[in-house]
Structures are given as C-alpha cells and as structure tokens.
CSV table of C-alpha atoms and ligand atoms in Angstrom, one decimal:
chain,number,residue,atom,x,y,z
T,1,UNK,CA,51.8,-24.6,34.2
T,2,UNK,CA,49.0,-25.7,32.2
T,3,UNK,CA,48.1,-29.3,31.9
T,4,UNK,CA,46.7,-29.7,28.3
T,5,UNK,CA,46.1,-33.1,27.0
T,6,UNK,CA,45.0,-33.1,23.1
T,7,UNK,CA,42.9,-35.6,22.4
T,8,UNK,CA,40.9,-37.1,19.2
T,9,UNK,CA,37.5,-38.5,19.5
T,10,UNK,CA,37.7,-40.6,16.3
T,11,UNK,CA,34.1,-42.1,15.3
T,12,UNK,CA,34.0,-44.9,12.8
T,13,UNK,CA,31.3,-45.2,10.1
T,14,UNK,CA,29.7,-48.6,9.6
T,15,UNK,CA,31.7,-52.0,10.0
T,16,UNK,CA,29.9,-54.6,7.9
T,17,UNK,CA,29.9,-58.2,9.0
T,18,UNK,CA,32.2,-59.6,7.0
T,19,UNK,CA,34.9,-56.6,7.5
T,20,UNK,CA,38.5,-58.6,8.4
T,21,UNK,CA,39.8,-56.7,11.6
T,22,UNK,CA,43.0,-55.9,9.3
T,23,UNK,CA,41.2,-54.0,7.0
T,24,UNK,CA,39.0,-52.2,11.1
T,25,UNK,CA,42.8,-52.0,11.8
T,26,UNK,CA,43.7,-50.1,8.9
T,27,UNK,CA,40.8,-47.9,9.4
T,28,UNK,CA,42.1,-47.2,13.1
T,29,UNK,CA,45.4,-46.6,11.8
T,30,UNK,CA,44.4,-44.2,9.7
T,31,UNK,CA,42.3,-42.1,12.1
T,32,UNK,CA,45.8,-42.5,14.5
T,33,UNK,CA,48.1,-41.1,11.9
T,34,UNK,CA,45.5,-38.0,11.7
T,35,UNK,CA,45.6,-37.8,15.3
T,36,UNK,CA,49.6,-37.7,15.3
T,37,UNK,CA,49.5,-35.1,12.8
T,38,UNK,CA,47.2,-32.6,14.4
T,39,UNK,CA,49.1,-32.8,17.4
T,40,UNK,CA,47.2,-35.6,19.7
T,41,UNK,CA,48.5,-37.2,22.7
T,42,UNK,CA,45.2,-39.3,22.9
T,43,UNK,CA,42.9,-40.9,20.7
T,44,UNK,CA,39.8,-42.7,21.1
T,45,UNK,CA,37.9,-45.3,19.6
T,46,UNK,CA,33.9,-46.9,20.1
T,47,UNK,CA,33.1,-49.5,21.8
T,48,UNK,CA,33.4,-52.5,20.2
T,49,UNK,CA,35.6,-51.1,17.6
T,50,UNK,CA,37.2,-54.1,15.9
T,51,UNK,CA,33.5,-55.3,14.1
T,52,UNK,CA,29.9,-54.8,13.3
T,53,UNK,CA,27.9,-54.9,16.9
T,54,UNK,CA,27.0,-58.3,16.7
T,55,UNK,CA,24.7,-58.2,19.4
T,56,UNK,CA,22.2,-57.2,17.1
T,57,UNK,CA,21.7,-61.0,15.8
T,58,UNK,CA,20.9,-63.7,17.3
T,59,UNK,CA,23.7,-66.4,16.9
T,60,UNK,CA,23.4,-69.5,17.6
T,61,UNK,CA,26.4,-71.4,16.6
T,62,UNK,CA,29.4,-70.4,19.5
T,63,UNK,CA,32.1,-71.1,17.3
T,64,UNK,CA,30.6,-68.1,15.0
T,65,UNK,CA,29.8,-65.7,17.9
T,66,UNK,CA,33.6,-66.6,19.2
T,67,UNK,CA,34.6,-65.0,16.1
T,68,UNK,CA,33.7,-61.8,17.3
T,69,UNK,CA,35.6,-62.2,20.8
T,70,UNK,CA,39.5,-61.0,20.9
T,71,UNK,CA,40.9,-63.5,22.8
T,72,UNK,CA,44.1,-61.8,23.8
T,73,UNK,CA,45.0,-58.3,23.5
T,74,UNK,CA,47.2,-56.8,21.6
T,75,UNK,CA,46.5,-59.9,19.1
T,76,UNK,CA,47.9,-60.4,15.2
T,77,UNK,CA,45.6,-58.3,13.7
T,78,UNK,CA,45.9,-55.3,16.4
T,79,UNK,CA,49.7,-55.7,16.8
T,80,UNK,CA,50.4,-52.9,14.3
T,81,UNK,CA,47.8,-50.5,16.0
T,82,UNK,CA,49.6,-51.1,19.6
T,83,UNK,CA,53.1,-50.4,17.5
T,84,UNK,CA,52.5,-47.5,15.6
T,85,UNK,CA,51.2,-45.9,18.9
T,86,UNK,CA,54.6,-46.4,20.8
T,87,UNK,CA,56.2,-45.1,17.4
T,88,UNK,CA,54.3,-42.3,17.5
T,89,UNK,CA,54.2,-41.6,21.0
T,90,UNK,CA,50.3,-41.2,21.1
T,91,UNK,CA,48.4,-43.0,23.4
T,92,UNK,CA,44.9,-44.7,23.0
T,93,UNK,CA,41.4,-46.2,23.8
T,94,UNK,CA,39.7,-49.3,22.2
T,95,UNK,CA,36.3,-50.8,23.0
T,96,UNK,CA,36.3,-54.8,21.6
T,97,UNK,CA,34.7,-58.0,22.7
T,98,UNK,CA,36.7,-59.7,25.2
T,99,UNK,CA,37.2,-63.7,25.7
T,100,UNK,CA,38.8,-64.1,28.8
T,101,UNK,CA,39.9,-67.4,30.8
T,102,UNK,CA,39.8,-66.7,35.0
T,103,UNK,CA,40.3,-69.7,37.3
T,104,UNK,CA,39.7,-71.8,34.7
T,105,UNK,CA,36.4,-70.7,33.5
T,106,UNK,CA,35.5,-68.9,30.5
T,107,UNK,CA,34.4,-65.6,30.2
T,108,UNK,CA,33.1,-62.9,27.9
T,109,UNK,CA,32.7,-59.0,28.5
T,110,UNK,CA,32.4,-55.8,26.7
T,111,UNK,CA,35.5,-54.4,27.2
T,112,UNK,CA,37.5,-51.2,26.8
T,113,UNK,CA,41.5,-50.1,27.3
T,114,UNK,CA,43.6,-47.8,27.6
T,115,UNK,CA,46.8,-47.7,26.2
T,116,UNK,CA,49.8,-45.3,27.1
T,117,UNK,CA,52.1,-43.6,24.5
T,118,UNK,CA,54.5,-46.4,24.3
T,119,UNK,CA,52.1,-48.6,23.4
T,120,UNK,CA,51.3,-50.6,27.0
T,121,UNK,CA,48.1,-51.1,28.4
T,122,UNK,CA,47.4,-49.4,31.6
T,123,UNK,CA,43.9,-49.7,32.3
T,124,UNK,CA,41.0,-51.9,31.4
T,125,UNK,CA,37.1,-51.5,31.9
T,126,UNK,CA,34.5,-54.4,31.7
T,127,UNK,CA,30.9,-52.5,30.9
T,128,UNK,CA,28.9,-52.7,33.3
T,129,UNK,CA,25.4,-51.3,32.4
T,130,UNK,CA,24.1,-54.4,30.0
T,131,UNK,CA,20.9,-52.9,27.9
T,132,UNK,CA,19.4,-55.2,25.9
T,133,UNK,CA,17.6,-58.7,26.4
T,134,UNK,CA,18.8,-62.2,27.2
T,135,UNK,CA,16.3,-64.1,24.9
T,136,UNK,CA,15.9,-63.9,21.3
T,137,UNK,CA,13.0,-61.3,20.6
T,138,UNK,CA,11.6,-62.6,17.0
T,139,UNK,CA,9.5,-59.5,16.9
T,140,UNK,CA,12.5,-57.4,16.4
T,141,UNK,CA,13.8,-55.4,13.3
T,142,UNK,CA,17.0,-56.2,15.5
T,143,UNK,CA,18.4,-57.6,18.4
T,144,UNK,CA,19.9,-56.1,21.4
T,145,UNK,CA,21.9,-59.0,22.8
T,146,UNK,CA,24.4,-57.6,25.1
T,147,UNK,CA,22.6,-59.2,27.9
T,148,UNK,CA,23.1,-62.7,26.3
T,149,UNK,CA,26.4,-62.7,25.2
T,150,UNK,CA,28.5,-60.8,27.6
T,151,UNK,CA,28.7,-61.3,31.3
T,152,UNK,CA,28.6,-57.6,34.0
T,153,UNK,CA,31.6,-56.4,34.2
T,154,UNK,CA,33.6,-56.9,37.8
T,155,UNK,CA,36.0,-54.2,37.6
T,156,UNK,CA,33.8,-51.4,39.1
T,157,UNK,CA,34.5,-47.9,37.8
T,158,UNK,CA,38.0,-47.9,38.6
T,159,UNK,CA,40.4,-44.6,37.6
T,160,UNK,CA,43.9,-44.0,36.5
T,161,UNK,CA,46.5,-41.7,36.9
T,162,UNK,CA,47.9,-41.5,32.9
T,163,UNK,CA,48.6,-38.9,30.2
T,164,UNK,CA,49.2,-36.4,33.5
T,165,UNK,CA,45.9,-36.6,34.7
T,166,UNK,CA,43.3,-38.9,36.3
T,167,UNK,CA,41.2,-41.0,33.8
T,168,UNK,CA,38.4,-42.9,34.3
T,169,UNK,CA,36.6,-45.2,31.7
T,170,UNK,CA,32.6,-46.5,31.0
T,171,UNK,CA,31.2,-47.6,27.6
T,172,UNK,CA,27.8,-46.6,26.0
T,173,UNK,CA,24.9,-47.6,28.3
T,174,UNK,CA,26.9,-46.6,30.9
T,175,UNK,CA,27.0,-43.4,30.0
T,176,UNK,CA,22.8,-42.4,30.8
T,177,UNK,CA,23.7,-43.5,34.5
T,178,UNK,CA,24.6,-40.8,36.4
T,179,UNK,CA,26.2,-43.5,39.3
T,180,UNK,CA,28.7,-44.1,36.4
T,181,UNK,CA,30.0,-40.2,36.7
T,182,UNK,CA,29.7,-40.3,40.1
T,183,UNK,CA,31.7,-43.1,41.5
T,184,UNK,CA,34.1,-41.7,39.3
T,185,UNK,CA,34.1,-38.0,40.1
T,186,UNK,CA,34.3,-39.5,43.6
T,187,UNK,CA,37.8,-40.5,42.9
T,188,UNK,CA,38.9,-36.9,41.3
T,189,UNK,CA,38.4,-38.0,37.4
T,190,UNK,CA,39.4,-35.6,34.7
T,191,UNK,CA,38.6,-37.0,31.6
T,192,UNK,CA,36.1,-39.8,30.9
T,193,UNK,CA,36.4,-41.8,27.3
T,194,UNK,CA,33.9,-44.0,26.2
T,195,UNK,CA,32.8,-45.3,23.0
T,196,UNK,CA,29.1,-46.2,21.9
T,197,UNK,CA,27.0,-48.2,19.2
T,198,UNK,CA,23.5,-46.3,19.6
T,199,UNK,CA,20.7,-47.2,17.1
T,200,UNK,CA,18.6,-44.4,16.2
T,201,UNK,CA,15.7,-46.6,16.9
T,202,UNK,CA,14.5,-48.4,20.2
T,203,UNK,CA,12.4,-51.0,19.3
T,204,UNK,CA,10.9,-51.0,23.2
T,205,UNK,CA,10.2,-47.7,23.1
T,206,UNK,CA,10.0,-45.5,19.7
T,207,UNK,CA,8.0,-42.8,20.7
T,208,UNK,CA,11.8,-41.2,22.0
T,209,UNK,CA,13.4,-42.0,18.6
T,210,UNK,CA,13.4,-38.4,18.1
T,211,UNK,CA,15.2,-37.6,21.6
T,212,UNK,CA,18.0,-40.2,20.7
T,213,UNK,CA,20.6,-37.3,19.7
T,214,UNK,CA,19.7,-35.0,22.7
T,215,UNK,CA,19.4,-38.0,25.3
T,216,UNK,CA,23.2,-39.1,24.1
T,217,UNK,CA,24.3,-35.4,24.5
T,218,UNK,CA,22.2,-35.1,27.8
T,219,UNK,CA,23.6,-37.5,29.8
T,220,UNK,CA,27.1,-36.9,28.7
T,221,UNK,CA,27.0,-32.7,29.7
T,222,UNK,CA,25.5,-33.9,33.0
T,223,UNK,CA,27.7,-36.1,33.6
T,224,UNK,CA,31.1,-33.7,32.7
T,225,UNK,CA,29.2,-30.6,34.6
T,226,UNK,CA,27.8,-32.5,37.9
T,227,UNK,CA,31.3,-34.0,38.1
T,228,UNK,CA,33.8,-31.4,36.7
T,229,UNK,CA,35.0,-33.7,34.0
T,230,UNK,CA,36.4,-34.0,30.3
T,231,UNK,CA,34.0,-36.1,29.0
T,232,UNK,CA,35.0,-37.6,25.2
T,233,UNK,CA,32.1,-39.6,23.5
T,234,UNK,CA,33.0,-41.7,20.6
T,235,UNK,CA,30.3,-43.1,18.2
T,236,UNK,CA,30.3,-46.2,15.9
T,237,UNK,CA,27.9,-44.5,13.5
T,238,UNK,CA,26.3,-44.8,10.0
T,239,UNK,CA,23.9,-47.6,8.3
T,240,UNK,CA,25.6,-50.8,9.8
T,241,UNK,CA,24.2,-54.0,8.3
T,242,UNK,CA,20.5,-52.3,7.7
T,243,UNK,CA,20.5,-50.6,11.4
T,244,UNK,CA,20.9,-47.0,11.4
T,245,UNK,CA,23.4,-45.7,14.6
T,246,UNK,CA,23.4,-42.0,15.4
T,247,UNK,CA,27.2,-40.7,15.5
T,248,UNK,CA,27.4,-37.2,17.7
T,249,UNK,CA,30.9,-37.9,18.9
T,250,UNK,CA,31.8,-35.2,20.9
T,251,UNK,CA,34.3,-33.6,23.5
T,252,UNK,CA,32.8,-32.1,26.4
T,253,UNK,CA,34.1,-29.4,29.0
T,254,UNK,CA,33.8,-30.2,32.5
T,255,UNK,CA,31.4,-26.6,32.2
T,256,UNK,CA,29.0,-29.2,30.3
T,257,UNK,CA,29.7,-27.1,27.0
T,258,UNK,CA,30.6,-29.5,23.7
T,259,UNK,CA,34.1,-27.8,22.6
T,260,UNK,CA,33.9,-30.2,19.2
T,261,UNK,CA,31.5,-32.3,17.9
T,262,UNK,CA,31.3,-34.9,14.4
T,263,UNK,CA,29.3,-33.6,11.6
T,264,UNK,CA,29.3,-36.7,9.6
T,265,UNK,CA,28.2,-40.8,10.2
T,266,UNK,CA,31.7,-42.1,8.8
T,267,UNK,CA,35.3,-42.6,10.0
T,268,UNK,CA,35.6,-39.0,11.5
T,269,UNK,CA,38.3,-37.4,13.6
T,270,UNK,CA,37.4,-34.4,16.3
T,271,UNK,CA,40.4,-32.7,18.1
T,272,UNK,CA,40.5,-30.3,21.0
T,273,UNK,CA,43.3,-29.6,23.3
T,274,UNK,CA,41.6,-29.8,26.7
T,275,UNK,CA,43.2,-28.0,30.2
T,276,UNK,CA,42.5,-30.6,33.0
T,277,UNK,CA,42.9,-28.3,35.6
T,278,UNK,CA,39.0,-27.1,33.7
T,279,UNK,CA,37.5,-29.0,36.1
T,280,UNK,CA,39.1,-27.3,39.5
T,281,UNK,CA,36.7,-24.6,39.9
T,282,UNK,CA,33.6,-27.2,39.5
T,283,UNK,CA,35.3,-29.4,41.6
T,284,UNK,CA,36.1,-26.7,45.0
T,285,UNK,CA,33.2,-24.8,44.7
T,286,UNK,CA,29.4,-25.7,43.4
T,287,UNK,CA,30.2,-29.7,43.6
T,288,UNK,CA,33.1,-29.7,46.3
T,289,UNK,CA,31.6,-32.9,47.7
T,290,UNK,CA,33.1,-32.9,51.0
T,291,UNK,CA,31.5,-29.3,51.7
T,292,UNK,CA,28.1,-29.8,50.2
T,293,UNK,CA,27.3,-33.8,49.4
T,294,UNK,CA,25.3,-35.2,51.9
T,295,UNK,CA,25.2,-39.0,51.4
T,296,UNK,CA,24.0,-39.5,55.6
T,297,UNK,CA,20.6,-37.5,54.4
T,298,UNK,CA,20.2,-39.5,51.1
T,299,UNK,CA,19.8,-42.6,53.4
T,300,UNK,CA,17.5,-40.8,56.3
T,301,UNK,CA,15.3,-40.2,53.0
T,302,UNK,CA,15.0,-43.5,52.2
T,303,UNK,CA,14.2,-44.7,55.9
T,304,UNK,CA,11.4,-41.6,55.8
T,305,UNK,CA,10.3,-42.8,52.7
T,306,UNK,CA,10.3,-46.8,53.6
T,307,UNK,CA,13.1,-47.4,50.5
T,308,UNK,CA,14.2,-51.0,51.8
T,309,UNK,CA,17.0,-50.8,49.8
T,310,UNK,CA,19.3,-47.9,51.0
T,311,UNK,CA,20.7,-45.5,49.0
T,312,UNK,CA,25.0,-45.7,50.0
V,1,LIG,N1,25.5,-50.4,23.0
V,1,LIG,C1,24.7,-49.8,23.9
V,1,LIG,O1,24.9,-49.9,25.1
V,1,LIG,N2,23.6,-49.2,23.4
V,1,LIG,C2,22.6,-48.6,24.1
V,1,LIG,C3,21.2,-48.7,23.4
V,1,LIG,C4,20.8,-50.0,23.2
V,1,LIG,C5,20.2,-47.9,24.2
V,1,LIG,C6,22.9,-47.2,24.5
V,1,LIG,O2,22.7,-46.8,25.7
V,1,LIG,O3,23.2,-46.4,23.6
C-alpha cells in the first residue's frame, strides 16, 4: 500500500518588527486551517517563523534581543497553534529563536520542531550552518547576525521515524551543504522540511544576486536527487523591514523535480500529496550507498593529495 503523506509548504510574507506573535500566530493558524481543508497531514512553516529575522540588526540592549527568543515551547502565544493541530489531527514544523537553560547556563539557537498530529513534539533541530558575521559590519545595508546571537547547534542531523515515514530536519543555510543531505540520507530520510529567511541581496558578494533563486532551488534538487528524498522548502518572503527575501517555497521529488512551487512573496500555501516509497528506486539502485559509496577511497584521496584533515 501506498504511503502518501500530504503536506503544505506554507511561506509567510513579511513580519514587521513590531508584529505581536498573537497576531504571527494567527497568521499560522490561518495557513493550518487551509492545510486541514485541502487534506494535509503536515504543514510547514520558515525558520524563525514567530518574527521579523532579527539578525539583520545589530542589537545591543539583551533585554531587547531576548524578546525575540521563545523561552519555552509551546508558550502563551503559540498554545493555540500546538491545540488546534491536535484538534485537527495535522501535524507540523516551526522554525523560532530558542532560549534554552542546560546545566545551568544559558543558551540561544536557531531552532526548528516537529510536531505530531496530536499536537506533541517529537523532534527538534538546532541549525547548524551559522552564515553571517559575529561583529557589527557598519558598512552594511543590513546585518547578518546569526553568528552573533545564536550558538551551533549540538544536535547533529538527527532523523525521526513520524507521520509513517523517516524525517529528517535542517534550516536555511543548511540547506547549500550537501553534508546536510547526506548525513541524513545516510540514515534512510524521506522527507526533509526546512524553512528559510534568504535576502535577495548578499552584501559580501552581489555579483550572484541574480543566481539567488536558482542557487535556493539548486541545492535543494541536489540534495532530494543525490539522496532520494522529499525535500519541502519553506520561505519567509516579501519586503521585511526594508530587506527584500526571495520566497520560492517548494516541494521537491526525491527525482529532483519541484512537484509545486509559491508564485507569490506573501502568506502562501503549496500542497502535494507525496508517496515516500518515491525515493526507493533512488535509494537501491544509482545511490544504493552500500553497493557504490566509497568513503575508504575519499580518504586515500586525501592522503594522495596531502589533505591533513581527512575526509570521514
Ligand atoms: N537565514 C539564512 O541562513 N540565510 C542564508 C543567507 C544569509 C545566505 C541562506 O543561506 O539563505
């Protein structure tokens, strides 16, 4: 029997600053209510879907920048998301800044979950791949603070077995590494969801400004095809606060081919129903690792080639 698994990719248009995460909320209801009604078991929100992406100032007050940190999830103001998704029996994804206290130290990550149909959280992601800079770059138009205000995440790329299938989670950046894919695909993944906040412009380099939409759609068809995954990119797009963010959301088939794609830079909803068993032929013949991977070679080439650092 078929394993389908519908899922919505639903893209947000701008947050401003001063936005109130009831009214984001609202917004996110919305989309999920859209999502129930054309059938979804899944739906997926950006990274850092609760506000404007903050990272793009430089703040230097932490009492203001905690205000953009969840520190609990589900909280007051995403309660109602977490209980209309057990009500409706439709799972979901959320990117948000995370304030966490470990051993008694304090802690703050870019963080995505995923939540199961009767409204539990079953797995959680801290990103990893941290673009940006660490020091305030007056030079800017904007800021890319990531590295500044959110620590690596030290979760690895783990996967888990929900909604019938094996899912695996990365947000934004993480999504142009192909390691990212790969340490998943390692594990079996069949559906990847991630969320992004991508400026159309790159004030370190703009001469690829104009490759921003195919580099987003680039490294996400790689990564589905080399790895016989769903892949489901999810944009926060639109003018946000003067910074233009592409959108592109988009559901890809583990054949690399986009099966549904946004049209516009607002709150948008995509759905396909996607067969998870798409990936099997990928998987046991042109990238059945076991048969033709050859990590023992990748590390000869390196000692050829006098790489100190190995590949593993
Ligand atoms: N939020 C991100 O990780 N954005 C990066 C930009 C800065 C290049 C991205 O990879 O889309």
């Amino acid at each position: 029997m078929a394993r389908t698994l519908t899922v919505g990719a639903a893209q947000l248009g701008p947050i401003a600053r001063d936005e109130s995460r009831s009214a984001v909320v609202q917004r996110l209801i919305m989309l999920m209510k859209q999502a129930h009604t054309r059938g979804c078991d899944l739906v997926v929100y950006p990274e850092l879907a609760l506000t404007t992406f903050f990272p793009r100032w430089y703040i230097e007050d932490p009492a203001e920048l905690e205000q953009f940190f969840e520190t609990a999830m589900p909280n007051a103001a995403t309660q109602p998301l977490f209980d209309l998704a057990g009500q409706l029996g439709i799972g979901f994804h959320l990117g948000y800044a995370e304030r966490a206290i470990e051993q008694g130290a304090v802690h703050h990550y870019n963080t995505a979950i995923l939540v199961d149909q009767s409204g539990k959280i079953v797995g959680k992601y801290r990103k990893i791949h941290l673009p940006g800079h660490g020091d305030y770059e007056p030079h800017r138009a904007f800021q890319h603070l990531e590295k500044r205000y959110f620590e690596v995440g030290d979760f690895g790329f783990p996967v888990w077995r929900a909604f019938g299938g094996i899912m695996g989670l990365c947000i934004c950046n993480d999504r142009r590494w192909p390691e990212t894919y790969r340490v998943m695909g390692l594990q079996g993944v069949e559906m990847v969801l991630l969320g992004y906040n991508t400026p159309q412009h790159n004030p370190h380099d703009p001469s690829s400004d104009h490759l921003n939409h195919f580099h987003n759609l680039l490294s996400m068809q790689a990564g589905a095809y080399q790895n016989g995954t769903w892949v489901v990119g999810v944009a926060k797009a639109g003018r946000e606060e003067g910074c233009d963010l592409i959108g592109d959301s988009c559901i890809i088939a583990p054949s690399g081919e986009i099966v549904a794609k946004a049209y516009t830079v607002e709150d948008e909803l995509i759905v396909a129903s996607c067969d998870l068993d798409a990936g099997i032929p990928y998987k046991t013949t042109i990238f059945n690792f076991a048969a033709h991977r050859r990590p023992e070679h990748y590390q000869r080439i390196c000692q050829q080639t006098g790489i100190q650092r190995p590949l593993k």
